[in-house]
PDB file of C-alpha atoms in Angstrom:
ATOM      1  CA  MET A   1      18.444   6.952 -22.236  1.00  0.00           C
ATOM      2  CA  LEU A   2      21.889   7.858 -22.521  1.00  0.00           C
ATOM      3  CA  ILE A   3      24.145   4.766 -23.270  1.00  0.00           C
ATOM      4  CA  LEU A   4      27.689   5.295 -22.477  1.00  0.00           C
ATOM      5  CA  THR A   5      30.921   3.020 -22.752  1.00  0.00           C
ATOM      6  CA  ARG A   6      33.428   3.371 -19.975  1.00  0.00           C
ATOM      7  CA  LYS A   7      36.478   1.347 -18.962  1.00  0.00           C
ATOM      8  CA  THR A   8      37.737   0.456 -15.495  1.00  0.00           C
ATOM      9  CA  ASN A   9      38.487   3.793 -13.254  1.00  0.00           C
ATOM     10  CA  GLU A  10      36.617   5.898 -15.752  1.00  0.00           C
ATOM     11  CA  LYS A  11      33.789   8.327 -14.526  1.00  0.00           C
ATOM     12  CA  ILE A  12      30.394   9.553 -15.512  1.00  0.00           C
ATOM     13  CA  LYS A  13      29.112  13.029 -13.949  1.00  0.00           C
ATOM     14  CA  ILE A  14      25.551  13.627 -13.273  1.00  0.00           C
ATOM     15  CA  GLY A  15      25.142  17.258 -12.752  1.00  0.00           C
ATOM     16  CA  ASN A  16      27.465  18.943 -10.224  1.00  0.00           C
ATOM     17  CA  ASP A  17      27.219  16.459  -7.450  1.00  0.00           C
ATOM     18  CA  ILE A  18      27.096  13.064  -8.516  1.00  0.00           C
ATOM     19  CA  THR A  19      29.960  10.898  -9.881  1.00  0.00           C
ATOM     20  CA  ILE A  20      29.553   7.508 -11.047  1.00  0.00           C
ATOM     21  CA  THR A  21      33.018   5.492 -11.120  1.00  0.00           C
ATOM     22  CA  ILE A  22      33.413   2.147 -12.811  1.00  0.00           C
ATOM     23  CA  ILE A  23      35.451  -0.068 -10.489  1.00  0.00           C
ATOM     24  CA  GLU A  24      35.579  -3.452 -11.760  1.00  0.00           C
ATOM     25  CA  VAL A  25      34.334  -5.344 -15.006  1.00  0.00           C
ATOM     26  CA  ARG A  26      34.263  -9.216 -14.779  1.00  0.00           C
ATOM     27  CA  GLY A  27      32.247 -11.003 -17.422  1.00  0.00           C
ATOM     28  CA  GLU A  28      28.665  -9.842 -17.481  1.00  0.00           C
ATOM     29  CA  GLN A  29      29.044  -7.989 -13.903  1.00  0.00           C
ATOM     30  CA  VAL A  30      30.220  -4.415 -13.326  1.00  0.00           C
ATOM     31  CA  LYS A  31      30.948  -3.021 -10.128  1.00  0.00           C
ATOM     32  CA  ILE A  32      30.342   0.779  -9.945  1.00  0.00           C
ATOM     33  CA  GLY A  33      31.105   3.320  -7.185  1.00  0.00           C
ATOM     34  CA  VAL A  34      28.559   6.114  -6.661  1.00  0.00           C
ATOM     35  CA  GLU A  35      29.574   9.526  -5.032  1.00  0.00           C
ATOM     36  CA  ALA A  36      26.669  11.687  -4.058  1.00  0.00           C
ATOM     37  CA  PRO A  37      25.752  14.056  -1.553  1.00  0.00           C
ATOM     38  CA  LYS A  38      24.195  12.374   1.875  1.00  0.00           C
ATOM     39  CA  ASP A  39      20.549  13.648   1.066  1.00  0.00           C
ATOM     40  CA  VAL A  40      20.400  11.849  -2.431  1.00  0.00           C
ATOM     41  CA  LYS A  41      19.283   8.428  -1.644  1.00  0.00           C
ATOM     42  CA  VAL A  42      20.844   5.723  -4.088  1.00  0.00           C
ATOM     43  CA  PHE A  43      19.122   2.390  -4.350  1.00  0.00           C
ATOM     44  CA  ARG A  44      19.410  -0.686  -6.462  1.00  0.00           C
ATOM     45  CA  GLN A  45      16.273  -0.802  -8.609  1.00  0.00           C
ATOM     46  CA  GLU A  46      14.934  -4.077  -6.912  1.00  0.00           C
ATOM     47  CA  VAL A  47      15.315  -2.451  -3.628  1.00  0.00           C
ATOM     48  CA  TYR A  48      13.857   0.749  -4.561  1.00  0.00           C
ATOM     49  CA  ASN A  49      10.775  -1.203  -5.914  1.00  0.00           C
ATOM     50  CA  ALA A  50      10.461  -3.270  -2.767  1.00  0.00           C
ATOM     51  CA  ILE A  51      10.471   0.057  -0.870  1.00  0.00           C
ATOM     52  CA  GLN A  52       7.623   1.588  -3.270  1.00  0.00           C
ATOM     53  CA  THR A  53       5.519  -1.682  -2.722  1.00  0.00           C
ATOM     54  CA  GLU A  54       5.785  -1.412   0.883  1.00  0.00           C
ATOM     55  CA  ASN A  55       5.083   2.298   1.129  1.00  0.00           C
ATOM     56  CA  ARG A  56       1.937   1.502  -1.039  1.00  0.00           C
ATOM     57  CA  ALA A  57       0.681  -1.139   1.273  1.00  0.00           C
ATOM     58  CA  ALA A  58       1.471   1.006   4.531  1.00  0.00           C
ATOM     59  CA  LEU A  59      -0.895   3.593   2.658  1.00  0.00           C
ATOM     60  CA  VAL A  60      -3.580   0.975   2.076  1.00  0.00           C
ATOM     61  CA  SER A  61      -3.209  -0.153   5.663  1.00  0.00           C
ATOM     62  CA  ALA A  62      -3.230   3.018   7.142  1.00  0.00           C
ATOM     63  CA  GLN A  63      -6.555   4.318   5.049  1.00  0.00           C
ATOM     64  CA  ASN A  64      -8.325   0.976   6.076  1.00  0.00           C
ATOM     65  CA  LEU A  65      -7.282   1.753   9.896  1.00  0.00           C
ATOM     66  CA  ASP A  66      -8.963   5.237   9.251  1.00  0.00           C
ATOM     67  CA  ALA A  67     -12.132   3.785   7.802  1.00  0.00           C
ATOM     68  CA  LEU A  68     -12.542   1.254  10.683  1.00  0.00           C
ATOM     69  CA  SER A  69     -12.040   4.319  13.023  1.00  0.00           C
ATOM     70  CA  MET A  70     -14.682   6.059  11.607  1.00  0.00           C
ATOM     71  CA  PHE A  71     -16.898   2.848  11.525  1.00  0.00           C
ATOM     72  CA  SER A  72     -16.487   2.244  15.223  1.00  0.00           C
ATOM     73  CA  LYS A  73     -17.323   5.916  16.124  1.00  0.00           C
ATOM     74  CA  LEU A  74     -20.785   5.471  14.250  1.00  0.00           C
ATOM     75  CA  ASN A  75     -21.762   2.576  16.667  1.00  0.00           C
TER      76      ASN A  75
END
């Protein structure tokens, strides 16, 4: 992990297409701005984790439906 120190209005570049800007620092909170191409999805970690959990649950449900469908064809 790369750890950087930045002040308000300073930026961090990730590759050629992504820029992180420090908007505000207040106590233990930091507001950042993310500039990225539209095809790059940017999520807060907790939102990303929730999406992954939902995707796994949907996959299991789809597999269960497929299994039920195959079982019903046997009867």
